[in-house]
Amino acid sequence: MESMSTADETCVIVGASHGGVSAAFELRKRGWQGRILLVDSDGRLPYHRPPLSKTHLTGEKALADILLRPQKSYDDQQITLMLGNAVQRIDRKARLLVLENSKTLNYTKLILAVGARPFIPPIKGMDASNRIFTIRNAADIARIKAALAGKADPNIVIIGGGYIGLEAAASLKKLGASVTVLEREKRTLARVAAPEISRFFEALHARHGVDIHTNTQVNAIQESADAVVVTCADTQAIEADFVILGVGIRVNTTLATDAGLKTDNGIVVDDTACTSDGNIYAVGDCTYHYNPHYDRHIRLESVQNAADQAKVAAAAICGNDVVYDKIPWFWSDQYDVKFQAVGLSAGYDELVVRREADEANRLSIWYFNGNHLLAVDAVNHPKAYVLGTKFIKSGQQIDKSNLANPQIDLAPGNILVAS
C-alpha cells in the first residue's frame, strides 16, 4: 500500500536505540514523505546495546565498531539526528515536544522508543559511593573501563545474578578480574529460566573462577579511601575495587504518564504499536502489549521485540495493514556458551530436559503447559532453538518421551506426534 504521508508532515521519534532507529528507516522504506527527526539524550551516534556488557566491555570492539548505522545512512535517508537532546514534555493538544533547552518540536506522528533505566536498589550507602556502576549505555562502560585502568588484578562485586550480571562477570573474568556475584534469590536467573538453566550457568561460572553467592541480600555499601565494602544480611563483608549493579530495570514511562497516555507495566499499545492517542506510537522495552500466541499482555526487554514493533509502528503510520504477532526470542553470550531462548515459559507445568549424548555442554529445556509447547531454552544448540520456534508457531503436538531421549535424533519426524 502506498504511504498516505505528505512532504509537510513530521514524524518525531524519541529514543535512538534499536527501536527508534529501526522505526526511522522503516518509515522511509514504507514511503514516508515527510521529515523524520530522531531525538535522544545520548549524544553518541546510535549503537548496538548487547555488546556493551560483552565485546565492548572487554575492549574487543570499540564504539565505532558497534554502531547501528553509519552517519551516511541517516544522511542518505534524510533522517535528522538530534542527539544530546532530552525531551521534557509532550503537549498532545498542540502536538509538540518540549526539550530540556525549552526548544519545541512539532509532530504529525510521534513514536516513543524511550526504553528503560537501571533499577537502583535502596541499599544503605548507595548514594554516597562513586564506585558503583550500572550497565545500560556506552557512558556506563566508559566509566567501568576508567575504573579498571591501571589495576592488574581488580576485585569486583556484581549485585544481581541475571543475564546482565552474568554477562558482565564473564567479560570481567576475561579481563583478569576477580569477580563475586551476589544474588538475593535462591538461584541465578530465577525470574527468567528453569532451575536446570540456573545450575548450568552457575557451574559454568564456577569453572571460570567466579564466586557466586545466592540467597544473599546486600544490606549496605561503605566506601573507603581506595575500596568499597559490601555488607550482606548474613554479616559477611566483601571488599572490592568497585561494584556493578545488575538488578533489573525501571521502564521510562514518565513522558507518557505526564501526557495522559494509558500505562500499565509500561506504555499500553495495541497490535499496531499505537498508544491511547492515535497520533502517538510506542515500541520496545517501554511497551505493554498483547501477544496472541500467549493470550495475554506482556512487556519484553528484547532487542528483537523493539525492532519488530518498530517496523509494525512505521508500517501502520504509513497506512499499511499490519499487526504485531511475533514470538519473543532472546540470547546471551557467556564465555564460549551461546544461549538462545524462544517463547515465554511463564505458566509451564512440565519440563523436558534434553541432554545430547555427544556433547555435555549442549542441552535444551522444553517448557510445556499440558501438551502445549510454550518455550525452549537452548544452550549451544541452535537446532533445538530453530525447531522449538517452528513447533511453537505450528502448535503441533510433541512426543515428549522421544524428545527427552538423546539416542533419538532431534528431527520433526522423530519428535512430532503423527496427526
Short mmCIF file of N, CA, C and O in Angstrom, two decimals, residues 12-138:
data_model
loop_
_atom_site.label_atom_id
_atom_site.label_comp_id
_atom_site.label_asym_id
_atom_site.label_seq_id
_atom_site.Cartn_x
_atom_site.Cartn_y
_atom_site.Cartn_z
N VAL A 12 8.33 12.49 14.65
CA VAL A 12 9.40 12.61 15.63
C VAL A 12 9.51 11.29 16.38
O VAL A 12 8.50 10.74 16.83
N ILE A 13 10.73 10.79 16.50
CA ILE A 13 10.98 9.55 17.24
C ILE A 13 11.83 9.90 18.44
O ILE A 13 12.92 10.46 18.30
N VAL A 14 11.34 9.57 19.63
CA VAL A 14 12.09 9.84 20.86
C VAL A 14 12.76 8.56 21.31
O VAL A 14 12.09 7.59 21.68
N GLY A 15 14.09 8.53 21.24
CA GLY A 15 14.85 7.34 21.58
C GLY A 15 15.54 6.79 20.36
O GLY A 15 14.90 6.34 19.41
N ALA A 16 16.88 6.84 20.36
CA ALA A 16 17.65 6.43 19.18
C ALA A 16 18.42 5.15 19.42
O ALA A 16 19.59 5.04 19.06
N SER A 17 17.76 4.17 20.04
CA SER A 17 18.37 2.86 20.16
C SER A 17 17.77 1.96 19.09
O SER A 17 17.31 2.44 18.05
N HIS A 18 17.70 0.65 19.32
CA HIS A 18 17.27 -0.28 18.29
C HIS A 18 15.87 0.02 17.76
O HIS A 18 15.64 0.02 16.55
N GLY A 19 14.93 0.28 18.65
CA GLY A 19 13.56 0.53 18.23
C GLY A 19 13.42 1.82 17.44
O GLY A 19 12.80 1.86 16.38
N GLY A 20 14.00 2.89 17.96
CA GLY A 20 13.89 4.18 17.30
C GLY A 20 14.54 4.21 15.94
O GLY A 20 13.97 4.72 14.96
N VAL A 21 15.75 3.67 15.84
CA VAL A 21 16.47 3.65 14.56
C VAL A 21 15.75 2.76 13.56
O VAL A 21 15.59 3.11 12.39
N SER A 22 15.28 1.61 14.00
CA SER A 22 14.53 0.71 13.10
C SER A 22 13.29 1.39 12.57
O SER A 22 12.95 1.28 11.38
N ALA A 23 12.58 2.12 13.44
CA ALA A 23 11.36 2.82 13.02
C ALA A 23 11.67 3.88 11.97
O ALA A 23 10.94 4.03 10.98
N ALA A 24 12.76 4.62 12.17
CA ALA A 24 13.11 5.69 11.23
C ALA A 24 13.35 5.14 9.83
O ALA A 24 12.81 5.65 8.83
N PHE A 25 14.15 4.09 9.72
CA PHE A 25 14.47 3.54 8.41
C PHE A 25 13.28 2.81 7.79
O PHE A 25 13.11 2.81 6.56
N GLU A 26 12.45 2.20 8.64
CA GLU A 26 11.26 1.54 8.11
C GLU A 26 10.25 2.55 7.57
O GLU A 26 9.56 2.27 6.57
N LEU A 27 10.17 3.72 8.19
CA LEU A 27 9.29 4.77 7.67
C LEU A 27 9.68 5.13 6.24
O LEU A 27 8.82 5.26 5.36
N ARG A 28 10.97 5.31 6.01
CA ARG A 28 11.41 5.62 4.66
C ARG A 28 11.13 4.46 3.70
O ARG A 28 10.68 4.66 2.56
N LYS A 29 11.37 3.26 4.17
CA LYS A 29 11.13 2.08 3.33
C LYS A 29 9.66 1.99 2.94
O LYS A 29 9.33 1.58 1.82
N ARG A 30 8.79 2.38 3.85
CA ARG A 30 7.35 2.31 3.60
C ARG A 30 6.81 3.53 2.85
O ARG A 30 5.62 3.62 2.57
N GLY A 31 7.67 4.48 2.56
CA GLY A 31 7.25 5.61 1.73
C GLY A 31 6.89 6.88 2.46
O GLY A 31 6.25 7.76 1.86
N TRP A 32 7.30 7.01 3.72
CA TRP A 32 7.02 8.26 4.44
C TRP A 32 7.73 9.42 3.73
O TRP A 32 8.95 9.40 3.55
N GLN A 33 6.95 10.42 3.34
CA GLN A 33 7.48 11.53 2.55
C GLN A 33 7.95 12.71 3.39
O GLN A 33 8.71 13.55 2.91
N GLY A 34 7.50 12.78 4.63
CA GLY A 34 7.79 13.95 5.45
C GLY A 34 9.13 13.87 6.16
O GLY A 34 9.97 13.01 5.91
N ARG A 35 9.30 14.80 7.09
CA ARG A 35 10.53 14.84 7.87
C ARG A 35 10.53 13.71 8.90
O ARG A 35 9.48 13.31 9.40
N ILE A 36 11.72 13.23 9.23
CA ILE A 36 11.91 12.27 10.31
C ILE A 36 12.97 12.84 11.24
O ILE A 36 14.11 13.06 10.82
N LEU A 37 12.59 13.08 12.49
CA LEU A 37 13.52 13.60 13.49
C LEU A 37 13.74 12.53 14.54
O LEU A 37 12.79 12.04 15.14
N LEU A 38 14.99 12.16 14.76
CA LEU A 38 15.35 11.13 15.73
C LEU A 38 16.04 11.81 16.91
O LEU A 38 17.16 12.31 16.78
N VAL A 39 15.37 11.85 18.05
CA VAL A 39 15.81 12.62 19.21
C VAL A 39 16.27 11.69 20.32
O VAL A 39 15.58 10.71 20.64
N ASP A 40 17.42 11.99 20.92
CA ASP A 40 17.90 11.17 22.04
C ASP A 40 18.80 12.01 22.94
O ASP A 40 19.54 12.87 22.46
N SER A 41 18.73 11.73 24.24
CA SER A 41 19.58 12.45 25.19
C SER A 41 21.04 12.03 25.09
O SER A 41 21.94 12.77 25.48
N ASP A 42 21.30 10.83 24.58
CA ASP A 42 22.66 10.35 24.37
C ASP A 42 23.24 11.07 23.16
O ASP A 42 22.65 11.08 22.08
N GLY A 43 24.39 11.67 23.32
CA GLY A 43 24.98 12.44 22.23
C GLY A 43 25.75 11.62 21.23
O GLY A 43 26.24 12.15 20.23
N ARG A 44 25.87 10.32 21.44
CA ARG A 44 26.65 9.47 20.54
C ARG A 44 25.79 8.96 19.39
O ARG A 44 24.59 8.78 19.53
N LEU A 45 26.44 8.68 18.26
CA LEU A 45 25.75 8.07 17.14
C LEU A 45 25.17 6.73 17.63
O LEU A 45 25.84 5.98 18.33
N PRO A 46 23.90 6.44 17.31
CA PRO A 46 23.23 5.25 17.87
C PRO A 46 24.04 3.96 17.68
O PRO A 46 24.60 3.72 16.61
N TYR A 47 24.04 3.13 18.72
CA TYR A 47 24.89 1.93 18.75
C TYR A 47 24.10 0.73 19.27
O TYR A 47 23.07 0.86 19.92
N HIS A 48 24.65 -0.45 18.99
CA HIS A 48 24.06 -1.70 19.50
C HIS A 48 24.26 -1.77 21.01
O HIS A 48 25.34 -1.47 21.53
N ARG A 49 23.23 -2.23 21.73
CA ARG A 49 23.34 -2.34 23.18
C ARG A 49 23.88 -3.69 23.67
O ARG A 49 24.64 -3.73 24.64
N PRO A 50 23.51 -4.85 23.07
CA PRO A 50 24.01 -6.13 23.60
C PRO A 50 25.51 -6.22 23.75
O PRO A 50 26.00 -6.80 24.74
N PRO A 51 26.34 -5.68 22.83
CA PRO A 51 27.79 -5.81 23.02
C PRO A 51 28.35 -5.02 24.20
O PRO A 51 29.51 -5.23 24.57
N LEU A 52 27.56 -4.13 24.78
CA LEU A 52 28.08 -3.30 25.86
C LEU A 52 28.64 -4.14 27.00
O LEU A 52 29.73 -3.87 27.52
N SER A 53 27.91 -5.16 27.41
CA SER A 53 28.34 -6.00 28.53
C SER A 53 29.29 -7.11 28.10
O SER A 53 29.77 -7.88 28.93
N LYS A 54 29.55 -7.18 26.79
CA LYS A 54 30.38 -8.27 26.27
C LYS A 54 31.60 -7.69 25.54
O LYS A 54 32.55 -7.27 26.18
N THR A 55 31.59 -7.66 24.21
CA THR A 55 32.80 -7.31 23.47
C THR A 55 33.22 -5.85 23.64
O THR A 55 34.41 -5.53 23.49
N HIS A 56 32.29 -4.96 23.93
CA HIS A 56 32.70 -3.57 24.15
C HIS A 56 33.35 -3.40 25.52
O HIS A 56 34.34 -2.69 25.67
N LEU A 57 32.82 -4.10 26.51
CA LEU A 57 33.43 -4.05 27.84
C LEU A 57 34.83 -4.65 27.83
O LEU A 57 35.75 -4.12 28.46
N THR A 58 35.02 -5.74 27.09
CA THR A 58 36.33 -6.38 27.06
C THR A 58 37.33 -5.62 26.19
O THR A 58 38.53 -5.92 26.22
N GLY A 59 36.85 -4.68 25.40
CA GLY A 59 37.74 -3.92 24.53
C GLY A 59 37.94 -4.53 23.16
O GLY A 59 38.69 -4.00 22.34
N GLU A 60 37.26 -5.65 22.89
CA GLU A 60 37.39 -6.28 21.58
C GLU A 60 36.79 -5.43 20.48
O GLU A 60 37.21 -5.47 19.32
N LYS A 61 35.76 -4.64 20.83
CA LYS A 61 35.12 -3.77 19.86
C LYS A 61 34.97 -2.37 20.43
O LYS A 61 34.45 -2.20 21.54
N ALA A 62 35.43 -1.40 19.67
CA ALA A 62 35.25 -0.01 20.05
C ALA A 62 33.82 0.42 19.74
O ALA A 62 33.09 -0.29 19.03
N LEU A 63 33.42 1.58 20.24
CA LEU A 63 32.07 2.06 19.99
C LEU A 63 31.82 2.21 18.49
O LEU A 63 30.71 1.93 18.01
N ALA A 64 32.84 2.62 17.76
CA ALA A 64 32.68 2.79 16.31
C ALA A 64 32.38 1.47 15.61
O ALA A 64 31.81 1.45 14.51
N ASP A 65 32.75 0.35 16.26
CA ASP A 65 32.54 -0.97 15.66
C ASP A 65 31.13 -1.50 15.90
O ASP A 65 30.73 -2.50 15.28
N ILE A 66 30.37 -0.87 16.79
CA ILE A 66 29.05 -1.40 17.13
C ILE A 66 27.93 -0.40 16.82
O ILE A 66 26.85 -0.46 17.41
N LEU A 67 28.19 0.51 15.90
CA LEU A 67 27.16 1.47 15.51
C LEU A 67 26.00 0.75 14.81
O LEU A 67 26.22 -0.19 14.04
N LEU A 68 24.79 1.21 15.06
CA LEU A 68 23.64 0.64 14.38
C LEU A 68 23.68 0.96 12.89
O LEU A 68 23.37 0.12 12.05
N ARG A 69 24.06 2.18 12.57
CA ARG A 69 24.20 2.63 11.19
C ARG A 69 25.29 3.70 11.13
O ARG A 69 25.45 4.46 12.09
N PRO A 70 25.99 3.79 10.02
CA PRO A 70 26.94 4.90 9.88
C PRO A 70 26.20 6.22 9.63
O PRO A 70 25.03 6.21 9.21
N GLN A 71 26.86 7.31 9.88
CA GLN A 71 26.24 8.63 9.68
C GLN A 71 25.68 8.78 8.27
O GLN A 71 24.59 9.35 8.07
N LYS A 72 26.39 8.25 7.29
CA LYS A 72 25.96 8.39 5.90
C LYS A 72 24.58 7.81 5.65
O LYS A 72 23.80 8.33 4.82
N SER A 73 24.24 6.72 6.35
CA SER A 73 22.92 6.09 6.16
C SER A 73 21.80 7.04 6.56
O SER A 73 20.77 7.14 5.87
N TYR A 74 21.98 7.75 7.65
CA TYR A 74 20.97 8.72 8.08
C TYR A 74 20.87 9.87 7.07
O TYR A 74 19.78 10.33 6.74
N ASP A 75 22.04 10.31 6.61
CA ASP A 75 22.05 11.41 5.63
C ASP A 75 21.35 10.98 4.34
O ASP A 75 20.54 11.74 3.78
N ASP A 76 21.67 9.79 3.86
CA ASP A 76 21.09 9.31 2.61
C ASP A 76 19.58 9.19 2.68
O ASP A 76 18.88 9.43 1.69
N GLN A 77 19.06 8.80 3.85
CA GLN A 77 17.63 8.62 4.01
C GLN A 77 16.94 9.87 4.57
O GLN A 77 15.75 9.83 4.89
N GLN A 78 17.68 10.96 4.67
CA GLN A 78 17.15 12.23 5.16
C GLN A 78 16.47 12.06 6.53
O GLN A 78 15.35 12.51 6.76
N ILE A 79 17.21 11.38 7.41
CA ILE A 79 16.78 11.21 8.80
C ILE A 79 17.63 12.16 9.64
O ILE A 79 18.86 12.04 9.67
N THR A 80 16.99 13.11 10.29
CA THR A 80 17.71 14.11 11.06
C THR A 80 17.97 13.63 12.47
O THR A 80 17.02 13.32 13.21
N LEU A 81 19.23 13.53 12.83
CA LEU A 81 19.60 13.11 14.19
C LEU A 81 19.67 14.35 15.09
O LEU A 81 20.39 15.31 14.78
N MET A 82 18.95 14.30 16.18
CA MET A 82 19.01 15.37 17.18
C MET A 82 19.51 14.75 18.48
O MET A 82 18.75 14.49 19.42
N LEU A 83 20.80 14.46 18.50
CA LEU A 83 21.41 13.75 19.63
C LEU A 83 21.83 14.74 20.71
O LEU A 83 22.12 15.90 20.44
N GLY A 84 21.85 14.26 21.95
CA GLY A 84 22.18 15.12 23.07
C GLY A 84 21.04 16.03 23.47
O GLY A 84 21.24 17.07 24.11
N ASN A 85 19.82 15.63 23.11
CA ASN A 85 18.63 16.42 23.45
C ASN A 85 17.64 15.56 24.24
O ASN A 85 17.18 14.53 23.75
N ALA A 86 17.34 15.98 25.45
CA ALA A 86 16.37 15.26 26.28
C ALA A 86 14.99 15.91 26.13
O ALA A 86 14.87 17.13 26.14
N VAL A 87 13.97 15.06 25.99
CA VAL A 87 12.60 15.56 25.89
C VAL A 87 12.00 15.68 27.29
O VAL A 87 12.05 14.73 28.07
N GLN A 88 11.44 16.84 27.58
CA GLN A 88 10.87 17.10 28.89
C GLN A 88 9.38 16.84 28.97
O GLN A 88 8.88 16.40 30.00
N ARG A 89 8.68 17.12 27.86
CA ARG A 89 7.21 17.06 27.96
C ARG A 89 6.58 16.89 26.59
O ARG A 89 7.14 17.34 25.58
N ILE A 90 5.44 16.22 26.56
CA ILE A 90 4.62 16.09 25.35
C ILE A 90 3.36 16.92 25.52
O ILE A 90 2.64 16.77 26.51
N ASP A 91 3.10 17.80 24.58
CA ASP A 91 1.85 18.55 24.54
C ASP A 91 0.99 17.93 23.45
O ASP A 91 1.16 18.22 22.27
N ARG A 92 0.10 17.04 23.86
CA ARG A 92 -0.69 16.29 22.89
C ARG A 92 -1.65 17.18 22.12
O ARG A 92 -1.88 16.98 20.92
N LYS A 93 -2.21 18.17 22.80
CA LYS A 93 -3.19 19.04 22.14
C LYS A 93 -2.54 19.85 21.02
O LYS A 93 -3.09 19.98 19.92
N ALA A 94 -1.33 20.38 21.29
CA ALA A 94 -0.63 21.17 20.29
C ALA A 94 0.24 20.31 19.38
O ALA A 94 0.80 20.81 18.41
N ARG A 95 0.36 19.05 19.72
CA ARG A 95 1.23 18.11 19.00
C ARG A 95 2.65 18.65 18.93
O ARG A 95 3.21 18.85 17.84
N LEU A 96 3.21 18.85 20.09
CA LEU A 96 4.60 19.29 20.13
C LEU A 96 5.33 18.70 21.33
O LEU A 96 4.71 18.29 22.32
N LEU A 97 6.65 18.67 21.20
CA LEU A 97 7.52 18.22 22.28
C LEU A 97 8.29 19.41 22.82
O LEU A 97 8.73 20.28 22.06
N VAL A 98 8.48 19.43 24.13
CA VAL A 98 9.30 20.44 24.76
C VAL A 98 10.60 19.78 25.19
O VAL A 98 10.59 18.82 25.95
N LEU A 99 11.74 20.30 24.69
CA LEU A 99 13.04 19.76 25.04
C LEU A 99 13.59 20.46 26.28
O LEU A 99 13.06 21.48 26.72
N GLU A 100 14.66 19.91 26.85
CA GLU A 100 15.19 20.46 28.10
C GLU A 100 15.76 21.87 27.94
O GLU A 100 15.87 22.61 28.90
N ASN A 101 16.09 22.24 26.72
CA ASN A 101 16.58 23.60 26.47
C ASN A 101 15.45 24.56 26.08
O ASN A 101 15.70 25.64 25.56
N SER A 102 14.21 24.11 26.33
CA SER A 102 12.98 24.87 26.04
C SER A 102 12.66 24.96 24.56
O SER A 102 11.67 25.59 24.18
N LYS A 103 13.48 24.33 23.73
CA LYS A 103 13.15 24.26 22.31
C LYS A 103 11.95 23.35 22.13
O LYS A 103 11.74 22.40 22.88
N THR A 104 11.14 23.62 21.12
CA THR A 104 9.96 22.79 20.86
C THR A 104 10.04 22.17 19.48
O THR A 104 10.64 22.74 18.56
N LEU A 105 9.44 21.00 19.35
CA LEU A 105 9.36 20.30 18.07
C LEU A 105 7.91 19.92 17.81
O LEU A 105 7.27 19.27 18.65
N ASN A 106 7.40 20.31 16.68
CA ASN A 106 6.04 19.91 16.30
C ASN A 106 6.08 18.55 15.62
O ASN A 106 7.06 18.20 14.95
N TYR A 107 5.03 17.77 15.81
CA TYR A 107 4.97 16.46 15.16
C TYR A 107 3.59 16.23 14.56
O TYR A 107 2.58 16.74 15.05
N THR A 108 3.57 15.44 13.50
CA THR A 108 2.33 14.90 12.97
C THR A 108 2.07 13.55 13.61
O THR A 108 0.96 13.25 14.05
N LYS A 109 3.12 12.75 13.64
CA LYS A 109 3.11 11.46 14.33
C LYS A 109 4.32 11.41 15.26
O LYS A 109 5.37 11.97 14.95
N LEU A 110 4.14 10.71 16.37
CA LEU A 110 5.19 10.60 17.38
C LEU A 110 5.40 9.14 17.73
O LEU A 110 4.42 8.40 17.92
N ILE A 111 6.66 8.71 17.79
CA ILE A 111 6.99 7.36 18.22
C ILE A 111 7.85 7.45 19.47
O ILE A 111 8.90 8.10 19.46
N LEU A 112 7.41 6.80 20.54
CA LEU A 112 8.18 6.76 21.78
C LEU A 112 8.96 5.44 21.83
O LEU A 112 8.36 4.36 21.90
N ALA A 113 10.26 5.56 21.78
CA ALA A 113 11.16 4.39 21.91
C ALA A 113 12.08 4.67 23.08
O ALA A 113 13.31 4.66 22.95
N VAL A 114 11.46 4.96 24.22
CA VAL A 114 12.18 5.55 25.36
C VAL A 114 12.84 4.52 26.28
O VAL A 114 13.57 4.88 27.20
N GLY A 115 12.58 3.23 26.06
CA GLY A 115 13.30 2.19 26.78
C GLY A 115 13.12 2.18 28.28
O GLY A 115 12.03 2.44 28.81
N ALA A 116 14.21 1.91 28.97
CA ALA A 116 14.18 1.75 30.42
C ALA A 116 15.49 2.23 31.00
O ALA A 116 16.44 2.52 30.28
N ARG A 117 15.54 2.29 32.31
CA ARG A 117 16.75 2.71 33.03
C ARG A 117 17.07 1.67 34.09
O ARG A 117 16.17 0.95 34.54
N PRO A 118 18.31 1.58 34.52
CA PRO A 118 18.66 0.60 35.56
C PRO A 118 17.94 0.90 36.88
O PRO A 118 17.77 2.07 37.25
N PHE A 119 17.51 -0.15 37.54
CA PHE A 119 16.93 0.00 38.87
C PHE A 119 18.05 0.14 39.89
O PHE A 119 18.99 -0.65 39.91
N ILE A 120 17.95 1.17 40.72
CA ILE A 120 18.92 1.38 41.79
C ILE A 120 18.27 0.98 43.11
O ILE A 120 17.38 1.66 43.60
N PRO A 121 18.68 -0.15 43.69
CA PRO A 121 18.02 -0.63 44.90
C PRO A 121 18.30 0.28 46.10
O PRO A 121 19.35 0.95 46.15
N PRO A 122 17.39 0.31 47.04
CA PRO A 122 17.55 1.18 48.22
C PRO A 122 18.52 0.59 49.26
O PRO A 122 18.12 0.23 50.37
N ILE A 123 19.77 0.49 48.89
CA ILE A 123 20.79 -0.07 49.77
C ILE A 123 21.50 1.08 50.49
O ILE A 123 21.88 2.07 49.86
N LYS A 124 21.69 0.93 51.77
CA LYS A 124 22.37 1.96 52.56
C LYS A 124 23.76 2.23 52.00
O LYS A 124 24.53 1.32 51.75
N GLY A 125 24.08 3.50 51.80
CA GLY A 125 25.39 3.89 51.31
C GLY A 125 25.48 3.96 49.80
O GLY A 125 26.51 4.39 49.25
N MET A 126 24.42 3.56 49.10
CA MET A 126 24.44 3.54 47.64
C MET A 126 24.70 4.93 47.06
O MET A 126 25.51 5.12 46.15
N ASP A 127 24.02 5.93 47.59
CA ASP A 127 24.13 7.29 47.04
C ASP A 127 25.46 7.95 47.38
O ASP A 127 25.86 8.91 46.71
N ALA A 128 26.14 7.44 48.39
CA ALA A 128 27.37 8.10 48.84
C ALA A 128 28.63 7.57 48.16
O ALA A 128 29.71 8.11 48.36
N SER A 129 28.50 6.54 47.35
CA SER A 129 29.68 5.92 46.75
C SER A 129 29.84 6.30 45.28
O SER A 129 28.86 6.35 44.51
N ASN A 130 31.08 6.56 44.89
CA ASN A 130 31.40 6.81 43.48
C ASN A 130 31.96 5.57 42.80
O ASN A 130 32.43 5.65 41.67
N ARG A 131 31.90 4.45 43.49
CA ARG A 131 32.46 3.20 42.97
C ARG A 131 31.37 2.20 42.59
O ARG A 131 31.59 1.00 42.59
N ILE A 132 30.19 2.71 42.30
CA ILE A 132 29.06 1.86 41.93
C ILE A 132 28.65 2.22 40.50
O ILE A 132 28.41 3.38 40.18
N PHE A 133 28.56 1.19 39.65
CA PHE A 133 28.28 1.42 38.24
C PHE A 133 27.11 0.57 37.76
O PHE A 133 26.85 -0.51 38.30
N THR A 134 26.43 1.05 36.73
CA THR A 134 25.38 0.29 36.06
C THR A 134 25.86 -0.02 34.64
O THR A 134 26.89 0.50 34.18
N ILE A 135 25.12 -0.88 33.95
CA ILE A 135 25.42 -1.18 32.55
C ILE A 135 24.14 -0.99 31.74
O ILE A 135 23.26 -1.85 31.73
N ARG A 136 24.05 0.17 31.08
CA ARG A 136 22.89 0.44 30.24
C ARG A 136 23.27 1.16 28.95
O ARG A 136 22.61 0.99 27.93
N ASN A 137 24.33 1.98 29.01
CA ASN A 137 24.72 2.72 27.82
C ASN A 137 26.24 2.79 27.72
O ASN A 137 26.97 2.30 28.59
N ALA A 138 26.72 3.41 26.66
CA ALA A 138 28.15 3.47 26.41
C ALA A 138 28.89 4.26 27.47
O ALA A 138 30.04 3.96 27.81
#
